[in-house]
Amino acid sequence: MPEQSENKIEKVVIVGSGPAGWTAAIYAARASLEPLVFAGRPKQVPSLVLPGGQLMMTTEVENYPGFPEGVTGPKMMAKFEQQAVRFGTRIQTDNGQNPDVSDPDDGHSFAYHDCTKVDLSQSPFTVWGENDVCVKAHTVIIATGATANWLGLENEQKLARSGGGVSACAVCDGALPVFRDKELAVVGGGDSAVEEASYLAKFASKVYMIHRRDELRASKIMQQRAMDNPKIEILWNKQVVDVLGDQMISGVRLSDTQSNEESELALGGLFMAIGHTPATAFLDGQLELDEKRYIKLADPYRSTTSVDGVFAAGDCVDSVYRQAITAAGMGCKSALDAEAWLANHGVE
Amino acid sequence: MPEQSENKIEKVVIVGSGPAGWTAAIYAARASLEPLVFAGRPKQVPSLVLPGGQLMMTTEVENYPGFPEGVTGPKMMAKFEQQAVRFGTRIQTDNGQNPDVSDPDDGHSFAYHDCTKVDLSQSPFTVWGENDVCVKAHTVIIATGATANWLGLENEQKLARSGGGVSACAVCDGALPVFRDKELAVVGGGDSAVEEASYLAKFASKVYMIHRRDELRASKIMQQRAMDNPKIEILWNKQVVDVLGDQMISGVRLSDTQSNEESELALGGLFMAIGHTPATAFLDGQLELDEKRYIKLADPYRSTTSVDGVFAAGDCVDSVYRQAITAAGMGCKSALDAEAWLANHGVE
């Protein structure tokens, strides 16, 4: 870590590096607070906490304002990061140096460190990272986002962990050779399910969307996109009750949600798109959460949490909107709130 | 207006065209709601409601995430607008055609229409524009922003209206030949005061910052910027009690806020940077406002207002953060809330 010493107390530590985390870093850095970011680290399947956040799993981002021709998720997050670093953001890494962020494809993100634990019970707070790094901080911004949900079937988990053709991220894994020209399926009926199905259709011979209801939750423009794609077929009122295959998935057993009739569907790959869980478990109950385990804001208009001096932003707070632009807006609020906290507490 | 007819009811009408308005338009358009935008129209000095919002008065925007090298306010807003139009946003104009937004400097914005009045007392709502245009709408998004404050002195207003060297927008007017190599002053002590002083220093021989207190409210990075600029001098504990000059400003009379001593300062131009007032007067009491006349959200986490089906976003709601990125985040929320409202009310 740059300029680390036993007695140093960081002004702002930011945990997370999606739109909320980097925006918090941009604003904190511009306020000369020299924020330190724990940006996360790619994990084993099926864990999917990625530096850059969920946008790293997206191809084209068309709705983040300012990019009329669209931009890829990784390129956009590289821009956020460059902007944060330009104003003095420090990133916790293996070698204590900020990575070169000029090329988003150079794999620098693998040098980032994850936050492993926090102690928010007394101020200054303590944040632990990999390699037993321990940092004290006057304010902490939690922007850890949310991760993909799974069906919870035994063989789903086994095949997911062994690279057996089951994934929660079509955009991460769908282009792998093992899925080329195969019949694949996406589980879910929301925007991201359609997006993942459309992405897979570029490589697959056919993509089924397996959906429990008789209508999609996806927005109209996304529904149209699914309907218009000749490679996509929607299987209505079906749920996956078993995943079949030994080393590699061979198919799924489906149950009709209306007739309870069971059937089998041969598949070369299965992709989950059934929602997300906020990455709040590492907080170990130290911040108040809501019933879905999202961080509860002390004032929903601001970024304050149940602990004074700890702020939260992005998808770990937001179960409703979950957009890059809303997360970024919250990231900005969290940095301005942290800046005001420091000024009010006389921390220079 | 494109496709206007007596009986048509718009799904979404958006009033305003800053970061909140265009972001609402991007999201509403992507949801196939074909939003209609009343983008506003440049007014006479000292009114400063501009299409594109307050960012049109900014030079370099460095803190909107996604532009690591910075971007000018007008260029950024042109990108927002292009993105909204790309997905099917319609803009109320003189000739019923969307303007060409490929060149932000072509003056197209002067063809935009302002909203003049709304009736939110019954659904569908009624929105009036220039030339007696009258539109019915199932949902309305208010994103009218906020406008600059003035001192309220008689000669300030007279000189401002007559182009006599008094302005509330340094970035709009500061580059005019009349101000070149003159001694100018900015009234205020916040970030925008420093920003306006720095901008004026490019053209002026000297820039005074006239501030009522003995410390700036500006952020540290901005304070440093003022201190480091050899052309900027801060006059502490001073307020302007009179503006001097007949056709053209000749100076101001200052009062010391501690000693009450009065003094005169010769000036070739005077610029206000003393806060903003939300553009909510046109609502005529039909939405609940707070004590500072900002629109009160029914749920501060969402964009709902005191009238069901009317949503609000951006600086007309926000007296705290006032950032492009926070306004854009709210604009996104308002469009998603309007989309949900329409779906819940069976409006196709």
XYZ file of C-alpha atoms in Angstrom:
696
model
C 0.000 0.000 0.000
C 1.299 3.450 -0.820
C 2.579 5.424 2.177
C 1.319 2.958 4.747
C 2.516 3.337 8.302
C 1.574 1.946 11.680
C -0.041 5.132 12.915
C -1.583 6.514 9.764
C -5.327 6.979 9.828
C -6.889 7.099 6.375
C -9.442 9.843 5.814
C -11.620 7.702 3.540
C -11.470 3.986 2.782
C -13.741 2.815 -0.026
C -14.682 -0.871 -0.294
C -15.808 -1.774 -3.795
C -15.023 -0.627 -7.315
C -18.227 -0.522 -9.301
C -19.845 2.750 -10.433
C -20.584 3.698 -6.801
C -17.076 2.962 -5.507
C -15.207 4.749 -8.283
C -17.544 7.740 -8.203
C -17.021 8.010 -4.452
C -13.278 7.872 -5.175
C -13.492 10.597 -7.861
C -15.296 12.958 -5.507
C -13.196 12.119 -2.454
C -9.992 12.519 -4.448
C -11.082 15.864 -5.861
C -11.716 16.954 -2.271
C -8.016 16.129 -1.572
C -8.968 13.249 0.760
C -6.621 10.774 -0.989
C -9.082 7.890 -0.716
C -7.825 4.303 -0.449
C -9.843 1.763 -2.448
C -10.173 -1.964 -1.785
C -11.258 -2.826 -5.296
C -11.922 -6.551 -4.856
C -10.487 -9.526 -6.686
C -11.959 -12.038 -9.111
C -12.958 -15.121 -7.166
C -13.535 -18.792 -7.906
C -16.775 -19.705 -9.625
C -19.516 -19.399 -8.442
C -18.454 -16.309 -6.525
C -18.464 -13.347 -8.843
C -17.240 -10.293 -6.976
C -15.240 -8.575 -9.685
C -13.185 -5.404 -9.603
C -15.272 -2.995 -11.627
C -18.482 -4.521 -10.387
C -21.352 -6.055 -12.287
C -20.649 -3.913 -15.338
C -17.585 -6.040 -16.027
C -20.066 -8.775 -16.983
C -21.933 -6.579 -19.442
C -21.171 -6.096 -23.092
C -22.736 -2.902 -24.335
C -23.951 -0.250 -21.879
C -26.456 1.937 -23.702
C -28.192 3.718 -20.862
C -25.367 5.355 -18.915
C -25.838 9.032 -19.819
C -22.947 10.574 -21.721
C -22.230 7.733 -24.145
C -24.712 8.165 -27.009
C -23.085 5.398 -29.066
C -22.875 3.039 -26.086
C -19.755 1.799 -24.334
C -18.649 -1.600 -23.099
C -18.909 -2.206 -19.357
C -15.167 -2.827 -18.853
C -14.193 0.231 -20.911
C -16.588 2.402 -18.959
C -15.292 1.157 -15.629
C -11.714 1.744 -16.809
C -12.694 5.353 -17.502
C -14.180 5.700 -14.016
C -11.003 4.262 -12.516
C -8.697 6.480 -14.594
C -10.679 9.502 -13.460
C -10.442 8.475 -9.792
C -6.702 7.849 -10.076
C -6.119 11.122 -11.946
C -7.200 13.087 -8.863
C -5.200 11.080 -6.355
C -7.102 7.900 -5.521
C -4.878 5.108 -4.163
C -5.712 1.443 -4.832
C -4.686 -1.364 -2.482
C -2.533 -3.727 -4.575
C 0.104 -6.448 -4.289
C 3.057 -4.184 -4.937
C 1.849 -0.938 -3.395
C 1.614 0.736 -6.806
C -1.531 1.868 -8.520
C -2.039 -0.292 -11.611
C -1.730 1.094 -15.116
C -5.333 1.721 -16.027
C -4.738 2.987 -19.525
C -5.613 -0.400 -21.018
C -8.714 -2.030 -19.541
C -7.781 -5.374 -21.067
C -4.321 -5.738 -19.558
C -5.483 -7.792 -16.598
C -4.159 -5.330 -14.048
C -7.266 -5.871 -11.992
C -5.908 -9.175 -10.736
C -3.415 -7.230 -8.642
C -6.197 -5.586 -6.647
C -6.834 -6.499 -3.054
C -10.077 -7.527 -1.492
C -11.332 -6.285 1.830
C -11.645 -9.291 4.131
C -13.131 -7.852 7.314
C -14.116 -4.597 9.014
C -14.436 -3.450 12.610
C -16.940 -0.608 12.748
C -17.470 -0.820 16.522
C -15.147 2.050 17.322
C -13.773 5.113 15.570
C -11.320 5.186 13.870
C -12.596 2.096 12.108
C -10.424 -0.877 11.110
C -10.417 -2.413 7.627
C -8.513 -5.625 6.909
C -7.333 -6.686 3.473
C -5.432 -9.571 1.944
C -1.931 -10.428 3.240
C -2.993 -9.298 6.730
C -3.091 -5.657 5.671
C -4.794 -3.640 8.405
C -5.870 -0.050 7.839
C -7.371 2.503 10.217
C -9.914 4.929 8.779
C -11.911 7.927 9.954
C -14.663 7.205 7.427
C -15.553 4.097 5.434
C -17.695 3.946 2.298
C -19.258 0.554 1.592
C -19.914 0.064 -2.123
C -19.637 -3.694 -2.456
C -22.580 -4.196 -4.773
C -24.552 -7.391 -5.131
C -23.820 -10.838 -6.590
C -25.797 -13.238 -8.688
C -28.297 -15.707 -7.265
C -28.323 -19.472 -7.914
C -31.083 -22.063 -7.928
C -29.419 -23.921 -5.062
C -29.553 -27.394 -6.648
C -26.766 -29.793 -5.678
C -25.617 -30.675 -9.190
C -25.896 -27.014 -10.272
C -23.329 -26.083 -7.634
C -21.087 -29.057 -8.399
C -20.995 -28.354 -12.132
C -20.600 -24.612 -11.549
C -17.568 -25.140 -9.321
C -15.933 -27.620 -11.699
C -16.462 -25.639 -14.897
C -19.065 -28.158 -16.019
C -21.102 -25.763 -18.149
C -23.149 -24.039 -15.415
C -22.585 -20.345 -14.823
C -24.218 -17.260 -13.333
C -22.612 -14.990 -15.894
C -23.308 -15.542 -19.562
C -21.221 -12.559 -20.545
C -18.225 -13.804 -18.532
C -18.355 -17.403 -19.721
C -20.624 -17.626 -22.749
C -17.893 -17.062 -25.301
C -15.882 -20.076 -24.088
C -15.294 -22.708 -26.817
C -17.206 -25.324 -24.828
C -20.470 -23.448 -25.470
C -20.011 -22.818 -29.212
C -22.852 -24.043 -31.414
C -24.507 -25.745 -28.461
C -28.094 -25.484 -27.253
C -27.982 -23.333 -24.123
C -30.497 -22.040 -21.596
C -30.883 -18.944 -19.456
C -32.954 -19.130 -16.274
C -34.930 -15.946 -15.586
C -37.300 -13.431 -17.134
C -35.871 -9.995 -16.396
C -33.814 -7.550 -18.431
C -30.570 -9.276 -17.577
C -32.021 -12.662 -18.603
C -32.870 -11.246 -22.030
C -29.501 -9.544 -22.237
C -27.677 -12.761 -21.373
C -29.795 -14.789 -23.825
C -29.064 -12.268 -26.599
C -25.376 -12.445 -25.834
C -25.326 -16.251 -25.840
C -27.249 -16.317 -29.134
C -24.127 -14.939 -30.809
C -22.287 -18.183 -30.056
C -24.952 -20.825 -29.471
C -27.047 -22.726 -31.994
C -30.123 -22.014 -29.852
C -30.936 -20.323 -26.539
C -33.901 -21.220 -24.361
C -35.164 -18.777 -21.769
C -36.633 -20.746 -18.886
C -39.144 -18.619 -17.010
C -41.471 -19.511 -14.140
C -44.261 -17.164 -15.228
C -46.317 -16.577 -18.354
C -44.861 -13.123 -18.997
C -41.411 -11.608 -18.804
C -40.442 -9.070 -16.156
C -38.122 -7.522 -18.742
C -38.704 -3.993 -20.067
C -40.547 -3.670 -23.364
C -37.482 -2.904 -25.418
C -35.748 -5.982 -24.001
C -38.810 -8.207 -24.488
C -38.934 -7.149 -28.109
C -35.270 -7.991 -28.421
C -35.921 -11.535 -27.161
C -38.978 -12.004 -29.380
C -37.142 -10.730 -32.460
C -34.160 -13.045 -32.064
C -34.786 -16.216 -34.106
C -32.311 -18.170 -31.967
C -34.156 -17.427 -28.702
C -37.128 -19.513 -27.575
C -38.972 -18.729 -24.353
C -40.198 -21.679 -22.282
C -43.076 -20.255 -20.223
C -44.206 -21.546 -16.803
C -41.206 -23.786 -16.348
C -38.769 -24.174 -13.507
C -35.561 -26.152 -13.294
C -35.876 -28.911 -10.694
C -32.639 -30.750 -11.490
C -29.436 -30.227 -13.413
C -28.283 -33.330 -15.291
C -24.784 -34.471 -16.241
C -21.639 -35.746 -14.595
C -18.431 -33.947 -15.652
C -20.378 -31.726 -18.013
C -24.012 -30.648 -18.053
C -26.194 -32.746 -20.365
C -29.511 -31.045 -19.660
C -32.088 -30.044 -17.066
C -35.275 -31.518 -15.687
C -38.101 -28.997 -15.909
C -41.368 -28.811 -13.991
C -44.372 -26.976 -15.410
C -45.479 -24.445 -12.763
C -49.148 -24.869 -13.747
C -49.527 -28.600 -14.505
C -46.557 -29.863 -12.441
C -45.707 -32.025 -15.452
C -42.004 -32.830 -15.676
C -39.895 -32.932 -18.809
C -36.257 -33.057 -19.808
C -34.378 -30.585 -21.974
C -30.977 -31.461 -23.456
C -28.484 -28.619 -23.004
C -24.821 -27.844 -23.492
C -24.821 -25.022 -20.967
C -26.965 -23.371 -18.289
C -26.831 -19.746 -17.187
C -28.519 -18.163 -14.168
C -30.169 -14.736 -14.408
C -32.430 -14.803 -11.351
C -31.482 -11.799 -9.347
C -28.826 -10.782 -6.911
C -27.809 -10.804 -3.282
C -26.107 -7.763 -1.741
C -22.474 -8.315 -0.743
C -23.037 -7.431 2.894
C -22.138 -10.692 4.682
C -18.570 -9.474 5.374
C -20.071 -6.707 7.519
C -20.967 -9.414 10.034
C -23.999 -7.593 11.394
C -22.148 -4.364 12.179
C -24.413 -2.253 9.946
C -28.191 -2.381 10.076
C -29.578 -4.284 7.068
C -33.097 -4.640 5.691
C -34.969 -7.953 5.400
C -33.277 -8.686 2.065
C -29.867 -7.965 3.644
C -29.337 -4.676 1.797
C -27.713 -1.926 3.896
C -30.322 0.292 5.520
C -29.672 4.011 5.123
C -30.174 6.141 8.235
C -31.618 8.831 5.930
C -32.738 7.475 2.540
C -31.970 10.824 0.926
C -28.334 10.619 2.024
C -25.721 7.845 2.335
C -25.552 7.624 6.117
C -25.862 4.213 7.772
C -26.581 2.980 11.296
C -22.929 3.725 12.217
C -21.829 7.380 12.300
C -18.920 7.841 9.892
C -19.804 4.812 7.747
C -21.532 5.535 4.457
C -23.009 3.208 1.833
C -23.703 3.502 -1.884
C -24.683 1.459 -4.906
C -26.289 -1.955 -5.301
C -25.497 -3.030 -1.724
C -28.067 -0.367 -0.731
C -30.413 -0.490 -3.703
C -32.726 -3.407 -4.447
C -34.961 -1.312 -6.703
C -33.125 0.619 -9.406
C -29.717 -1.154 -9.658
C -28.474 1.059 -12.494
C -24.933 2.270 -13.078
C -26.140 5.873 -13.063
C -28.089 5.522 -9.802
C -25.152 3.737 -8.162
C -22.792 6.477 -9.340
C -25.136 9.146 -7.977
C -25.073 7.427 -4.599
C -21.290 7.122 -4.753
C -21.076 10.887 -5.183
C -23.368 11.440 -2.206
C -21.290 9.104 -0.027
C -18.066 10.985 -0.758
C -19.661 14.391 -0.137
C -21.171 13.021 3.086
C -17.779 11.634 4.159
C -16.125 14.966 3.317
C -18.706 16.816 5.431
C -18.209 14.302 8.278
C -14.445 14.881 8.246
C -14.868 18.660 8.187
C -17.383 18.484 11.041
C -14.988 16.344 13.074
C -12.010 18.594 12.409
C -10.049 15.942 10.496
C -7.661 17.716 8.126
C -44.977 18.860 -32.306
C -44.358 15.435 -33.794
C -47.547 13.366 -34.122
C -49.653 15.707 -32.041
C -53.392 15.314 -32.100
C -56.361 16.560 -30.109
C -56.943 13.257 -28.332
C -53.455 11.944 -27.870
C -52.352 11.372 -24.301
C -48.586 11.331 -23.887
C -47.187 8.544 -21.728
C -44.420 10.691 -20.270
C -43.864 14.445 -20.505
C -40.519 15.655 -19.170
C -40.093 19.320 -18.211
C -36.433 20.312 -18.178
C -33.299 19.338 -20.050
C -30.409 19.209 -17.611
C -28.755 15.955 -16.539
C -31.955 14.853 -14.761
C -34.282 15.623 -17.674
C -32.166 13.994 -20.373
C -31.439 10.945 -18.230
C -35.163 10.540 -17.599
C -35.622 10.810 -21.373
C -32.920 8.190 -22.086
C -34.532 5.685 -19.742
C -38.120 6.467 -20.781
C -37.187 6.233 -24.462
C -35.415 2.900 -23.974
C -38.609 1.669 -22.319
C -40.425 2.575 -25.592
C -42.429 5.321 -23.869
C -41.559 7.947 -26.542
C -41.155 10.740 -23.993
C -41.901 14.346 -24.979
C -39.441 16.898 -23.572
C -40.083 20.590 -22.920
C -36.438 21.552 -22.949
C -36.766 25.233 -22.035
C -35.547 28.311 -23.839
C -32.857 30.874 -23.083
C -34.472 33.876 -21.466
C -33.630 37.500 -21.013
C -30.987 38.383 -18.464
C -31.229 37.994 -15.504
C -33.344 34.858 -15.957
C -31.085 31.957 -16.777
C -33.186 28.892 -17.478
C -31.199 27.328 -20.285
C -31.822 24.204 -22.328
C -29.153 21.846 -21.041
C -29.444 23.230 -17.543
C -26.786 24.778 -15.345
C -24.036 22.764 -17.016
C -24.372 24.998 -20.056
C -22.787 27.701 -17.892
C -19.821 25.561 -16.918
C -16.577 25.244 -18.804
C -14.811 22.044 -17.820
C -16.684 19.273 -16.010
C -14.120 17.075 -14.276
C -16.240 15.152 -11.809
C -18.908 13.511 -13.970
C -17.807 9.859 -13.933
C -16.859 8.480 -17.324
C -14.845 11.425 -18.634
C -11.341 11.032 -17.171
C -9.971 13.923 -19.235
C -12.934 16.164 -18.458
C -15.592 17.433 -20.834
C -17.209 20.811 -21.372
C -20.705 21.265 -19.978
C -22.335 21.976 -23.356
C -20.588 19.005 -25.026
C -21.655 16.705 -22.224
C -25.256 17.859 -22.411
C -25.209 17.421 -26.200
C -24.149 13.803 -25.613
C -27.002 13.290 -23.139
C -29.439 14.751 -25.658
C -28.099 12.682 -28.570
C -28.483 9.569 -26.441
C -32.085 10.462 -25.516
C -32.982 11.201 -29.141
C -31.281 8.010 -30.376
C -33.830 5.904 -28.483
C -36.892 7.868 -29.547
C -37.191 10.957 -27.356
C -39.235 13.764 -28.955
C -38.460 17.410 -28.228
C -41.079 20.152 -28.371
C -39.816 22.652 -30.982
C -40.960 25.430 -33.284
C -41.200 23.272 -36.384
C -42.200 19.927 -34.862
C -38.839 18.392 -35.767
C -36.210 17.225 -33.360
C -33.171 19.487 -33.748
C -29.900 18.240 -35.156
C -27.907 17.541 -32.029
C -24.719 16.421 -33.720
C -23.145 19.838 -33.227
C -23.625 21.322 -29.760
C -22.544 24.753 -31.000
C -25.076 25.169 -33.820
C -27.561 27.103 -31.749
C -30.324 24.548 -32.284
C -31.364 24.918 -28.679
C -33.061 28.227 -29.452
C -35.780 26.280 -31.233
C -36.788 24.488 -28.043
C -40.030 25.258 -26.313
C -40.537 26.115 -22.706
C -43.294 24.739 -20.532
C -45.457 27.653 -19.433
C -47.981 26.050 -17.078
C -49.213 22.702 -15.754
C -52.488 21.409 -14.389
C -51.790 18.503 -12.068
C -55.201 18.558 -10.392
C -56.606 15.721 -12.478
C -55.277 12.769 -14.430
C -54.405 12.829 -17.302
C -52.426 15.956 -16.498
C -52.241 19.015 -18.764
C -48.987 20.680 -19.776
C -48.961 23.968 -21.681
C -46.085 25.191 -23.821
C -45.301 28.174 -25.989
C -47.631 29.079 -28.903
C -50.602 27.765 -26.865
C -49.450 24.186 -27.226
C -51.460 22.027 -24.845
C -50.489 18.425 -24.130
C -52.226 15.737 -22.076
C -50.000 13.309 -20.193
C -50.420 10.223 -18.048
C -47.201 10.964 -16.173
C -45.122 14.128 -15.817
C -41.497 14.335 -14.739
C -40.442 17.710 -13.319
C -36.717 18.309 -13.823
C -36.592 22.097 -14.050
C -33.496 22.591 -11.919
C -32.651 25.744 -10.032
C -31.567 29.250 -11.037
C -29.029 31.684 -9.713
C -29.695 34.046 -6.817
C -29.175 37.818 -6.897
C -28.410 40.344 -4.189
C -31.691 42.133 -4.855
C -30.243 45.644 -5.124
C -32.071 48.052 -7.437
C -29.106 49.082 -9.541
C -27.868 45.469 -9.700
C -31.128 44.479 -11.387
C -31.164 47.513 -13.673
C -27.610 46.952 -14.886
C -28.163 43.201 -15.217
C -31.202 43.709 -17.425
C -29.510 46.311 -19.613
C -26.253 44.435 -20.114
C -24.456 46.935 -17.913
C -21.769 44.599 -16.654
C -23.706 42.748 -13.936
C -24.333 39.037 -14.410
C -25.166 35.868 -12.490
C -23.150 33.727 -14.854
C -19.461 34.409 -15.274
C -19.047 31.503 -17.630
C -21.872 32.731 -19.867
C -20.810 36.352 -19.987
C -17.249 36.644 -18.695
C -15.611 36.223 -22.086
C -17.455 39.227 -23.565
C -15.102 41.958 -24.853
C -16.523 44.469 -22.358
C -14.877 42.577 -19.489
C -11.420 42.073 -21.063
C -8.501 43.323 -18.968
C -10.881 44.896 -16.453
C -10.965 44.535 -12.674
C -13.932 42.279 -11.931
C -15.552 40.844 -8.815
C -17.391 37.665 -7.903
C -19.809 37.710 -4.974
C -19.795 34.448 -2.968
C -17.507 31.965 -1.259
C -18.560 28.524 -2.481
C -17.158 26.195 -5.124
C -18.991 27.944 -7.921
C -17.685 31.332 -6.746
C -14.123 30.018 -6.995
C -14.887 28.393 -10.322
C -16.338 31.620 -11.714
C -13.426 33.693 -10.347
C -10.919 31.288 -11.949
C -12.754 31.505 -15.229
C -12.878 35.310 -15.171
C -9.165 35.471 -14.318
C -8.442 34.199 -17.828
C -9.800 37.451 -19.269
C -9.661 40.017 -16.477
C -6.664 41.967 -15.174
C -7.776 41.125 -11.637
C -10.658 39.303 -9.918
C -11.865 40.078 -6.408
C -13.898 37.509 -4.512
C -16.255 39.370 -2.182
C -17.224 37.123 0.699
C -19.273 37.869 3.797
C -17.329 35.522 6.072
C -13.711 34.984 7.084
C -13.454 31.576 5.410
C -14.636 30.114 2.117
C -17.367 27.520 1.913
C -15.562 26.096 -1.128
C -14.033 22.602 -1.070
C -10.322 22.329 -0.325
C -9.282 21.717 -3.902
C -11.224 24.781 -5.011
C -9.898 26.947 -2.167
C -6.381 26.020 -3.168
C -7.214 26.968 -6.721
C -8.307 30.454 -5.609
C -5.280 30.934 -3.331
C -2.864 29.795 -6.042
C -4.205 32.169 -8.689
C -2.163 35.397 -8.609
C -4.985 37.315 -10.275
C -7.536 36.428 -7.579
C -7.773 38.419 -4.342
C -10.272 37.501 -1.649
C -11.965 40.336 0.218
C -13.029 38.793 3.550
C -15.988 39.933 5.686
C -17.383 42.211 3.016
C -20.835 42.547 1.546
C -22.070 44.556 -1.393
C -24.524 47.226 -0.245
C -24.783 49.137 -3.507
C -23.907 48.742 -7.157
C -22.566 51.935 -8.723
C -22.742 53.169 -12.315
C -25.290 54.411 -14.790
C -25.183 52.707 -18.212
C -22.273 50.553 -17.113
C -21.106 49.422 -13.699
C -18.323 51.574 -12.248
C -17.943 49.793 -8.925
C -19.630 48.649 -5.720
C -20.017 50.030 -2.240
C -18.887 47.452 0.327
C -19.720 47.162 4.012
C -17.405 45.310 6.404
C -19.519 42.672 8.190
C -17.494 43.076 11.402
C -16.760 46.809 11.632
C -19.666 48.058 9.466
C -17.130 50.342 7.800
C -18.041 51.222 4.219
C -15.693 51.451 1.275
C -15.848 51.673 -2.511
C -14.277 49.326 -4.991
C -13.906 50.301 -8.645
C -14.991 47.483 -10.971
C -15.581 46.805 -14.635
C -17.930 43.895 -13.961
C -19.795 42.117 -11.164
C -20.780 38.449 -11.071
C -23.116 36.744 -8.601
C -22.294 33.291 -7.193
C -24.525 33.194 -4.133
C -26.634 30.122 -4.538
C -29.732 29.084 -6.366
C -33.498 28.993 -6.233
C -35.382 25.951 -7.498
C -37.466 26.549 -10.629
C -40.748 25.532 -9.021
C -42.797 28.738 -9.208
C -44.507 27.598 -12.436
C -46.026 24.709 -10.450
C -48.211 27.301 -8.727
C -48.523 25.341 -5.489
C -49.746 22.138 -7.141
C -46.871 20.045 -5.754
C -45.847 20.069 -2.121
C -42.606 22.047 -1.644
C -40.233 22.341 1.292
C -39.484 25.604 3.107
C -36.831 26.514 0.520
C -39.373 25.848 -2.289
C -37.671 22.640 -3.464
C -40.095 19.861 -4.483
C -40.774 17.513 -1.582
C -40.498 13.835 -2.462
C -43.236 11.564 -1.113
C -40.536 8.917 -0.552
C -37.005 10.368 -0.483
C -35.608 7.105 -1.816
C -37.783 7.395 -4.944
C -38.941 10.215 -7.236
C -42.610 10.292 -6.223
C -44.187 13.639 -5.296
C -47.348 14.708 -3.489
C -49.320 14.019 -6.709
C -49.648 10.411 -7.869
C -48.218 10.118 -11.386
C -46.004 13.193 -11.089
C -42.312 12.569 -10.477
C -39.440 14.943 -9.788
C -35.688 14.763 -10.274
C -32.560 16.894 -10.174
C -31.783 20.266 -8.643
C -35.458 21.236 -8.262
C -35.542 18.481 -5.614
C -31.995 18.642 -4.278
C -30.670 21.521 -2.202
C -27.781 19.460 -0.840
C -25.719 17.667 -3.501
C -26.565 19.553 -6.751
C -24.193 17.479 -8.874
C -24.684 16.389 -12.481
C -24.237 12.759 -11.468
C -26.748 12.923 -8.598
C -29.259 14.734 -10.826
C -28.783 12.101 -13.537
C -29.289 9.317 -10.987
C -32.571 10.916 -9.956
C -33.579 11.334 -13.593
C -33.129 7.584 -14.070
C -35.248 6.864 -10.996
C -38.025 9.167 -12.217
C -38.259 7.402 -15.590
C -38.269 3.942 -14.011
C -40.918 5.140 -11.529
C -43.017 6.574 -14.384
C -42.618 3.323 -16.347
C -43.794 1.324 -13.311
C -46.727 3.734 -12.806
C -47.832 3.264 -16.425
C -47.537 -0.529 -16.189
C -49.486 -0.532 -12.911
C -52.220 1.595 -14.486
C -52.442 -0.522 -17.613
C -51.279 2.236 -19.964
C -49.722 0.634 -23.015
